XYZ file of C-alpha atoms in Angstrom:
546
model
C 3.337 -4.071 28.328
C 4.634 -0.575 27.652
C 6.294 0.002 24.292
C 9.032 2.589 24.629
C 11.050 4.483 22.094
C 14.604 3.184 22.120
C 16.948 5.591 20.346
C 19.337 4.141 17.798
C 21.858 6.922 17.239
C 24.853 6.540 14.940
C 27.975 5.629 16.862
C 26.018 4.975 20.048
C 25.508 8.635 21.092
C 22.330 10.594 21.384
C 23.706 14.110 20.999
C 26.914 15.889 20.089
C 28.826 17.734 22.833
C 29.194 21.521 22.731
C 27.201 24.182 20.850
C 25.799 23.440 17.404
C 23.438 25.276 15.105
C 19.700 24.747 15.378
C 19.821 22.995 12.000
C 22.567 20.617 13.113
C 20.790 19.866 16.384
C 17.479 19.134 14.646
C 18.978 16.821 12.019
C 20.968 14.992 14.691
C 17.715 14.581 16.624
C 16.049 13.105 13.522
C 18.907 10.617 13.134
C 18.581 9.535 16.750
C 14.844 9.058 16.273
C 15.379 6.920 13.176
C 13.890 9.489 10.768
C 15.665 9.948 7.428
C 12.877 10.981 5.004
C 11.542 14.515 4.724
C 8.340 15.007 2.710
C 7.635 18.479 1.475
C 7.248 21.289 -1.010
C 9.776 23.994 -0.088
C 9.459 27.758 -0.021
C 11.737 30.688 0.696
C 11.145 30.681 4.462
C 12.491 27.119 4.709
C 15.655 27.392 2.646
C 18.190 27.764 5.513
C 16.920 24.453 6.908
C 18.441 22.816 3.829
C 21.880 24.434 3.940
C 24.393 21.605 3.347
C 21.482 19.135 3.303
C 22.780 15.920 4.941
C 23.668 13.106 2.545
C 22.005 10.517 4.802
C 18.578 12.188 4.440
C 16.207 12.074 1.490
C 13.896 14.901 0.516
C 10.673 13.496 -1.003
C 9.284 16.250 -3.196
C 5.550 16.697 -3.745
C 4.174 19.170 -6.259
C 1.643 20.550 -3.774
C 1.607 20.723 0.008
C -1.524 18.627 0.590
C 0.137 15.825 -1.391
C 3.242 16.019 0.801
C 1.151 15.560 3.954
C -0.894 12.721 2.410
C 2.289 10.890 1.360
C 3.648 11.318 4.884
C 0.337 10.103 6.313
C 0.526 6.910 4.242
C 4.173 6.409 5.179
C 3.471 6.888 8.904
C 0.476 4.538 8.864
C 2.355 1.805 7.004
C 5.640 2.123 8.911
C 4.179 2.603 12.382
C 6.514 5.503 13.088
C 6.321 9.263 12.745
C 6.800 10.875 9.344
C 8.365 14.288 8.872
C 6.874 17.024 6.662
C 8.198 20.452 5.694
C 5.626 23.085 4.662
C 5.878 26.705 3.516
C 4.660 29.310 6.007
C 0.967 30.227 6.022
C 0.007 29.553 2.422
C 1.650 26.119 2.344
C 0.003 25.108 5.600
C -3.293 26.424 4.232
C -2.949 24.244 1.145
C -2.276 21.245 3.377
C -5.048 21.701 5.957
C -7.355 19.160 4.294
C -4.650 16.494 4.449
C -3.769 17.512 8.009
C -7.424 16.953 8.932
C -7.292 13.498 7.335
C -4.063 12.619 9.181
C -5.794 13.693 12.397
C -8.781 11.435 11.703
C -6.432 8.605 10.616
C -4.471 9.037 13.871
C -1.254 9.144 11.837
C 1.852 10.496 13.603
C 2.970 13.280 11.240
C 5.478 15.891 12.455
C 5.024 19.127 10.480
C 7.733 21.799 10.479
C 6.602 24.987 8.746
C 8.595 28.039 7.772
C 8.053 31.484 9.227
C 9.487 34.894 8.350
C 12.528 36.252 10.198
C 11.917 37.238 13.810
C 13.337 40.761 13.294
C 10.609 41.722 10.807
C 7.622 39.862 12.255
C 6.285 43.061 13.946
C 5.863 44.599 10.488
C 3.646 41.868 8.997
C 6.154 40.936 6.287
C 5.456 39.184 3.007
C 4.952 35.401 3.407
C 4.649 35.480 7.180
C 2.119 33.531 9.229
C 0.075 35.467 11.772
C -0.466 33.338 14.883
C 1.150 30.391 13.114
C 0.422 27.742 15.793
C -3.316 28.452 15.509
C -3.557 27.914 11.744
C -3.715 24.061 11.758
C -5.738 23.835 14.972
C -7.831 22.020 16.071
C -6.583 19.236 13.799
C -3.154 18.838 15.355
C -2.500 17.340 18.773
C 0.018 20.067 19.676
C 1.466 23.120 17.971
C 3.903 25.893 18.807
C 6.272 28.545 17.534
C 9.212 28.499 19.980
C 9.896 31.754 21.820
C 13.645 31.553 21.104
C 15.702 30.004 18.342
C 17.581 27.842 20.837
C 14.251 26.268 21.889
C 13.532 24.846 18.413
C 15.239 21.424 18.874
C 13.413 20.793 22.162
C 10.101 21.774 20.536
C 10.706 19.379 17.644
C 11.567 16.595 20.098
C 8.388 17.248 22.065
C 6.389 17.236 18.843
C 7.746 13.796 17.923
C 6.908 12.330 21.341
C 3.401 13.813 21.317
C 2.736 12.535 17.777
C 3.644 8.992 18.839
C 1.648 8.951 22.092
C -1.861 7.432 21.934
C -4.005 8.536 20.320
C -1.390 9.271 17.670
C -1.770 12.197 15.325
C -0.187 15.179 13.560
C 1.729 17.927 15.355
C 3.044 21.314 14.186
C 6.124 23.480 14.812
C 6.591 26.896 13.173
C 10.263 27.889 12.795
C 11.371 31.438 11.806
C 13.749 31.456 8.859
C 16.648 33.003 10.777
C 16.557 30.401 13.573
C 18.313 27.643 11.649
C 21.798 29.173 11.795
C 21.631 30.250 15.453
C 23.702 28.405 18.075
C 22.019 26.124 20.576
C 22.651 23.164 22.826
C 22.033 19.699 21.347
C 19.016 17.700 22.543
C 19.346 14.105 23.707
C 16.656 11.576 22.856
C 14.611 10.286 25.780
C 12.545 7.152 26.340
C 8.845 8.011 26.217
C 6.045 5.474 26.578
C 4.032 4.767 23.448
C 1.369 2.556 25.015
C -1.535 2.967 27.440
C -2.185 0.324 30.074
C -5.937 -0.047 30.570
C -7.632 -0.100 33.954
C -7.087 -3.648 35.216
C -10.367 -3.803 37.114
C -12.406 -2.626 34.125
C -10.633 -5.079 31.819
C -11.346 -7.898 34.270
C -15.041 -6.966 34.341
C -15.080 -6.827 30.534
C -13.538 -10.312 30.376
C -16.116 -11.647 32.839
C -18.968 -10.181 30.814
C -17.531 -11.730 27.647
C -17.192 -15.122 29.354
C -20.807 -15.046 30.586
C -22.339 -13.892 27.307
C -24.501 -16.296 25.310
C -24.345 -14.489 21.971
C -21.321 -12.153 21.928
C -20.301 -10.144 18.866
C -17.122 -8.171 18.246
C -16.885 -4.912 16.293
C -13.367 -4.124 15.053
C -12.095 -0.698 14.079
C -8.911 0.870 12.769
C -7.324 0.864 16.238
C -6.849 -2.900 16.021
C -4.606 -2.451 12.973
C -2.808 0.620 14.299
C -1.846 -1.251 17.472
C -0.883 -4.504 15.752
C -3.672 -6.478 17.464
C -4.927 -8.284 14.326
C -3.900 -11.796 15.399
C -4.936 -11.336 19.034
C -8.361 -10.151 17.898
C -8.738 -13.192 15.659
C -7.792 -15.470 18.566
C -10.280 -13.733 20.846
C -13.112 -14.190 18.335
C -12.264 -17.875 17.898
C -11.980 -18.420 21.648
C -15.494 -17.056 22.147
C -17.112 -18.158 18.849
C -18.072 -14.509 18.390
C -19.159 -13.087 15.065
C -17.015 -10.132 13.956
C -18.284 -6.983 12.281
C -16.187 -4.147 10.874
C -17.051 -0.779 12.398
C -18.705 1.809 10.140
C -16.304 3.461 7.665
C -13.225 1.845 9.194
C -9.971 3.062 7.629
C -7.935 -0.094 8.363
C -8.467 -3.872 8.402
C -8.569 -5.636 11.757
C -9.905 -9.100 10.883
C -9.595 -11.545 7.943
C -12.648 -11.016 5.761
C -13.039 -14.634 4.658
C -12.848 -16.046 8.181
C -15.754 -18.287 9.218
C -16.682 -15.773 11.949
C -16.603 -12.695 9.729
C -20.084 -11.128 9.668
C -19.636 -8.119 7.389
C -19.534 -4.327 7.536
C -21.746 -2.199 9.750
C -23.566 0.639 7.981
C -23.014 4.221 9.121
C -26.536 4.728 10.446
C -28.108 4.008 13.801
C -31.040 1.880 12.724
C -28.897 -0.233 10.396
C -26.377 -0.934 13.143
C -29.109 -2.016 15.549
C -30.551 -4.361 12.918
C -27.139 -5.832 12.102
C -26.280 -6.480 15.743
C -29.735 -7.771 16.650
C -29.715 -10.881 18.823
C -26.388 -10.128 20.479
C -26.325 -9.925 24.255
C -22.769 -8.516 24.448
C -21.135 -6.152 21.950
C -17.363 -5.776 22.308
C -16.079 -2.793 20.309
C -12.323 -2.835 19.705
C -10.494 0.261 18.485
C -13.499 2.134 17.113
C -16.033 4.783 18.147
C -19.520 3.806 19.280
C -20.514 4.502 16.512
C -19.565 6.527 13.411
C -22.786 7.779 11.812
C -23.083 9.369 8.364
C -26.788 10.222 8.522
C -29.089 11.198 11.342
C -31.140 8.525 13.030
C -33.375 7.807 15.972
C -33.928 5.159 18.569
C -31.426 3.140 20.598
C -27.739 2.881 19.700
C -27.604 -0.868 20.395
C -30.224 -3.637 20.317
C -32.500 -4.062 23.293
C -30.983 -6.347 25.923
C -27.401 -5.933 24.677
C -24.520 -4.771 26.859
C -21.680 -2.843 25.207
C -17.999 -2.727 26.182
C -15.527 -0.542 24.269
C -11.709 -0.691 24.219
C -10.227 2.443 22.650
C -7.001 4.433 23.024
C -8.606 7.880 22.700
C -10.075 9.300 25.945
C -12.215 11.764 23.954
C -13.921 8.947 22.034
C -14.443 7.063 25.291
C -16.031 10.167 26.814
C -18.592 10.854 24.072
C -19.671 7.248 23.505
C -23.438 7.308 24.162
C -23.700 3.856 25.763
C -21.690 1.138 27.446
C -18.498 0.795 29.436
C -15.367 2.314 27.891
C -11.838 1.195 28.759
C -9.058 3.562 27.633
C -6.212 1.296 26.585
C -3.873 0.515 23.751
C -5.524 -2.277 21.809
C -2.783 -4.885 21.799
C -2.332 -5.070 25.589
C -6.077 -4.623 26.071
C -7.015 -7.562 23.855
C -4.185 -9.630 25.349
C -5.685 -9.010 28.804
C -9.068 -10.275 27.579
C -7.411 -13.335 26.081
C -5.616 -14.181 29.322
C -8.889 -14.000 31.224
C -10.962 -15.882 28.632
C -12.835 -18.862 30.077
C -16.052 -19.077 28.072
C -18.573 -21.844 28.336
C -19.045 -24.004 25.269
C -20.893 -22.107 22.548
C -22.361 -23.208 19.234
C -20.600 -21.643 16.283
C -22.736 -18.981 14.584
C -23.839 -19.588 10.990
C -21.316 -18.359 8.409
C -21.889 -15.282 6.298
C -23.626 -16.012 3.008
C -21.161 -15.157 0.221
C -22.220 -12.429 -2.221
C -23.368 -13.448 -5.678
C -20.763 -13.125 -8.424
C -21.022 -10.098 -10.713
C -23.020 -10.434 -13.896
C -20.829 -11.720 -16.737
C -19.996 -9.700 -19.818
C -20.397 -6.204 -18.319
C -17.396 -4.189 -17.166
C -18.800 -2.987 -13.855
C -16.774 -2.061 -10.824
C -17.913 -5.364 -9.307
C -16.316 -7.279 -12.163
C -13.118 -5.233 -11.878
C -12.884 -5.770 -8.121
C -13.409 -9.501 -8.487
C -10.524 -9.649 -10.974
C -8.268 -7.620 -8.676
C -9.055 -10.110 -5.895
C -8.193 -13.032 -8.169
C -4.963 -11.609 -9.587
C -3.403 -9.496 -6.829
C -0.065 -10.765 -5.517
C 0.010 -12.375 -2.087
C 0.761 -9.773 0.553
C -0.236 -6.887 -1.696
C -1.666 -3.776 -0.068
C -4.897 -2.059 -1.095
C -5.035 1.730 -0.658
C -8.602 2.732 -1.465
C -10.328 5.984 -2.303
C -13.218 5.014 -4.544
C -16.267 5.935 -2.429
C -18.936 4.759 -4.853
C -17.196 1.378 -5.148
C -16.766 0.816 -1.409
C -19.829 -1.461 -1.176
C -18.810 -3.602 -4.168
C -15.283 -3.748 -2.739
C -16.646 -5.186 0.499
C -18.412 -7.879 -1.494
C -15.820 -8.757 -4.115
C -12.365 -7.714 -2.831
C -11.946 -9.238 0.637
C -8.951 -8.115 2.687
C -7.326 -11.212 4.137
C -3.945 -10.333 5.651
C -2.786 -8.063 8.451
C -1.841 -4.511 7.518
C -2.944 -4.725 3.897
C -5.717 -2.116 3.724
C -5.612 1.661 4.097
C -8.207 4.288 3.357
C -9.179 7.767 4.470
C -10.962 8.146 7.817
C -11.982 11.763 7.236
C -14.227 11.338 4.210
C -12.224 13.933 2.280
C -10.911 13.329 -1.218
C -7.358 13.485 -2.535
C -5.729 11.299 0.110
C -5.592 7.910 -1.575
C -3.289 8.554 -4.543
C -0.405 10.208 -2.631
C -0.976 8.008 0.426
C -0.336 4.970 -1.784
C 3.068 6.453 -2.663
C 3.865 6.873 1.041
C 2.730 3.335 1.821
C 4.960 2.013 -0.971
C 7.967 3.861 0.459
C 7.334 2.253 3.855
C 6.575 -1.262 2.523
C 9.108 -1.659 -0.267
C 8.802 -5.455 -0.415
C 5.039 -5.420 -1.055
C 3.018 -4.450 -4.115
C 0.708 -1.507 -3.492
C -2.582 -1.293 -5.386
C -4.221 2.137 -5.315
C -7.939 1.702 -6.009
C -9.169 5.183 -6.903
C -12.281 6.854 -8.235
C -11.886 9.233 -11.138
C -13.240 12.141 -9.111
C -11.007 11.326 -6.143
C -7.905 11.072 -8.324
C -8.249 14.578 -9.702
C -7.859 16.099 -6.235
C -4.211 15.002 -6.132
C -3.257 13.838 -9.603
C 0.180 15.500 -9.254
C 1.072 12.665 -6.903
C 1.765 10.554 -10.003
C 4.847 12.689 -10.641
C 6.255 11.812 -7.219
C 5.509 8.122 -7.841
C 7.427 8.267 -11.132
C 10.394 10.126 -9.652
C 10.599 7.679 -6.746
C 10.073 4.638 -8.961
C 7.709 3.009 -6.453
C 5.867 -0.106 -7.713
C 2.302 1.155 -7.299
C -0.547 -0.082 -9.481
C -2.914 2.889 -9.818
C -6.321 1.502 -10.818
C -8.752 4.281 -11.762
C -12.410 3.258 -11.582
C -13.703 5.658 -14.228
C -17.453 6.147 -14.069
C -17.393 9.729 -15.365
C -19.035 11.300 -12.337
C -19.058 11.943 -8.624
C -21.235 8.841 -8.410
C -21.166 8.643 -4.621
C -23.083 11.934 -4.575
C -25.685 10.820 -7.080
C -26.176 7.611 -5.090
C -26.567 9.624 -1.877
C -28.982 12.123 -3.422
C -32.136 10.051 -2.824
C -31.496 10.280 0.936
C -32.442 13.960 0.569
C -35.139 13.241 -2.050
C -32.912 14.649 -4.813
C -33.046 13.096 -8.270
C -31.055 15.705 -10.221
C -27.752 17.112 -8.984
C -25.620 19.808 -10.641
C -21.858 19.567 -10.839
C -21.524 15.794 -10.646
C -20.505 14.869 -14.215
C -16.807 14.463 -15.127
C -16.507 14.050 -18.899
C -13.388 14.374 -21.068
C -10.706 13.345 -18.521
C -7.915 11.286 -20.079
C -6.066 9.633 -17.199
C -3.614 7.782 -19.445
C -2.396 11.054 -20.945
C -2.219 12.675 -17.505
C -0.160 9.743 -16.221
C 2.255 9.634 -19.167
C 2.827 13.385 -18.970
C 4.152 12.843 -15.426
C 6.305 9.829 -16.262
C 3.925 7.002 -15.339
C 3.142 4.266 -17.861
C -0.572 3.756 -18.479
C -3.111 1.411 -20.067
C -6.759 2.003 -20.977
C -9.405 -0.698 -20.541
C -13.052 -0.611 -21.599
C -13.903 -4.302 -21.990
C -13.908 -7.326 -19.699
C -11.615 -9.197 -22.086
C -8.774 -6.713 -21.529
C -8.945 -6.393 -17.744
C -6.732 -9.325 -16.736
C -3.814 -8.438 -19.001
C -3.815 -4.820 -17.845
C -3.972 -5.751 -14.171
C -1.223 -8.360 -14.497
C 1.003 -5.763 -16.171
C 0.349 -3.295 -13.337
C 0.937 -5.927 -10.636
C 4.314 -6.964 -12.077
C 5.712 -3.654 -13.357
C 9.042 -2.584 -11.786
C 7.690 0.936 -11.283
C 4.322 2.698 -11.190
C 1.706 1.868 -13.803
C -1.783 3.331 -14.149
C -4.782 1.375 -15.451
C -7.750 3.511 -16.489
C -10.869 1.317 -16.396
C -14.022 2.723 -17.966
C -16.803 0.974 -16.075
C -20.538 0.815 -16.780
C -23.234 1.144 -14.104
C -24.009 -1.889 -11.993
C -27.203 -3.809 -12.532
C -29.621 -2.371 -9.938
C -30.894 -5.878 -9.227
C -27.472 -6.971 -7.981
C -27.135 -6.963 -4.223
C -24.515 -4.798 -2.475
C -24.050 -5.475 1.212
C -21.887 -2.952 3.001
């Protein structure tokens, strides 16, 4: 089943007749593609793009370029369509490269248009120009160019949009000289371009046969299941085969309900731990994830002895470097649907359910306690955007994600994505409450995003897990036999004052008794509200299972 772009132009036309300016042609193209938001932080080399800025478009201002890209990333992931970003020449793109890398790892379709100095003075290396502009964001964009002629700009932007939306989705880049926008050109009509990959039918049939014959199958779900809208089909497939379901290591999206009877837990990001977790399986079906994402070096086999592995993934590069198994390059929704149609398993005994984690110790305001209260009080359908690395394990235990499309995090491992991404998610999902679960260290990478949240009035609950350190680093130190680490303490940060200075209401919490009232206020506020929660260390005897 191919999903195609179907243009929805105003008045039923895809392009005006006769010559127009590059600016007019590009904005008409955006309309036809259904794009009406432009995220950015403008500079001098972009100003002619905004001459007589169209009333039917909205410019979403960020106070720094990386925040603009992260907001667009969140918007694209939550809306399922490409987001548009405007950046300033070389320095603006340089500021944004970290967020571009994250969008690339998130497979978010982000179309970046960057300014460039006027063509007439480019030979003289002018102030604020970009030397070899298309190379600056590489290799973390799928495609990039600076058109040879002004009249080629609309076609380049159209190509960028189509490439961004083709699997595997991702960011793209077009550099536009400042004097191109007022030049005449021909308009560009929108075309239908496939957005889905049909997997090899023979390989899918063999995968279905292997799944039917298996005695002890397990399924590993990754972010691709969520990106392709295959959440319900994956749940049906697991139930059809009585297969336990694991979440792939460091998955950035949710692909399976985490209180389902077949939910097994979260695979660790190390080889030996994965083999132990999957022990006893004779077939491992990996859906929408690499095989596998490792965070530390390891040794030995990649899967348990005697297990066969089959992978469905929409990225040919991931399929090529997978160390074991059969890989089928396919969009996940049609791929899983093909497995469902061919499912004819023999009767299997249901596997034992996952043992629930113990409740957090009472009376101590740990991140475990906070996460349990968020789980109890969050509105139905609310969305969690997470960037609290040291609380990821406790989140797995105490804040289960139950509904489709309600979890987003950063696939790159970089910091600074979560806060602005939550703003972008809220713009795309206006009928749902967004809860940004953020570490104090993570928040300071992009704290200016609070200003954009206030100006936009988006109902985001920013929950800062304040432990006063880069705790994820101190917890990782023992892996390298390090007990003392410099540069990991974060004293004297007042998040409530930072929030209020940017127009966001804020509340401070340092006791269990005050948590519920603060969270309820944040979950019902008409606009953004920040809750700064000063947590104490967890009891080392408590069990975290990630």
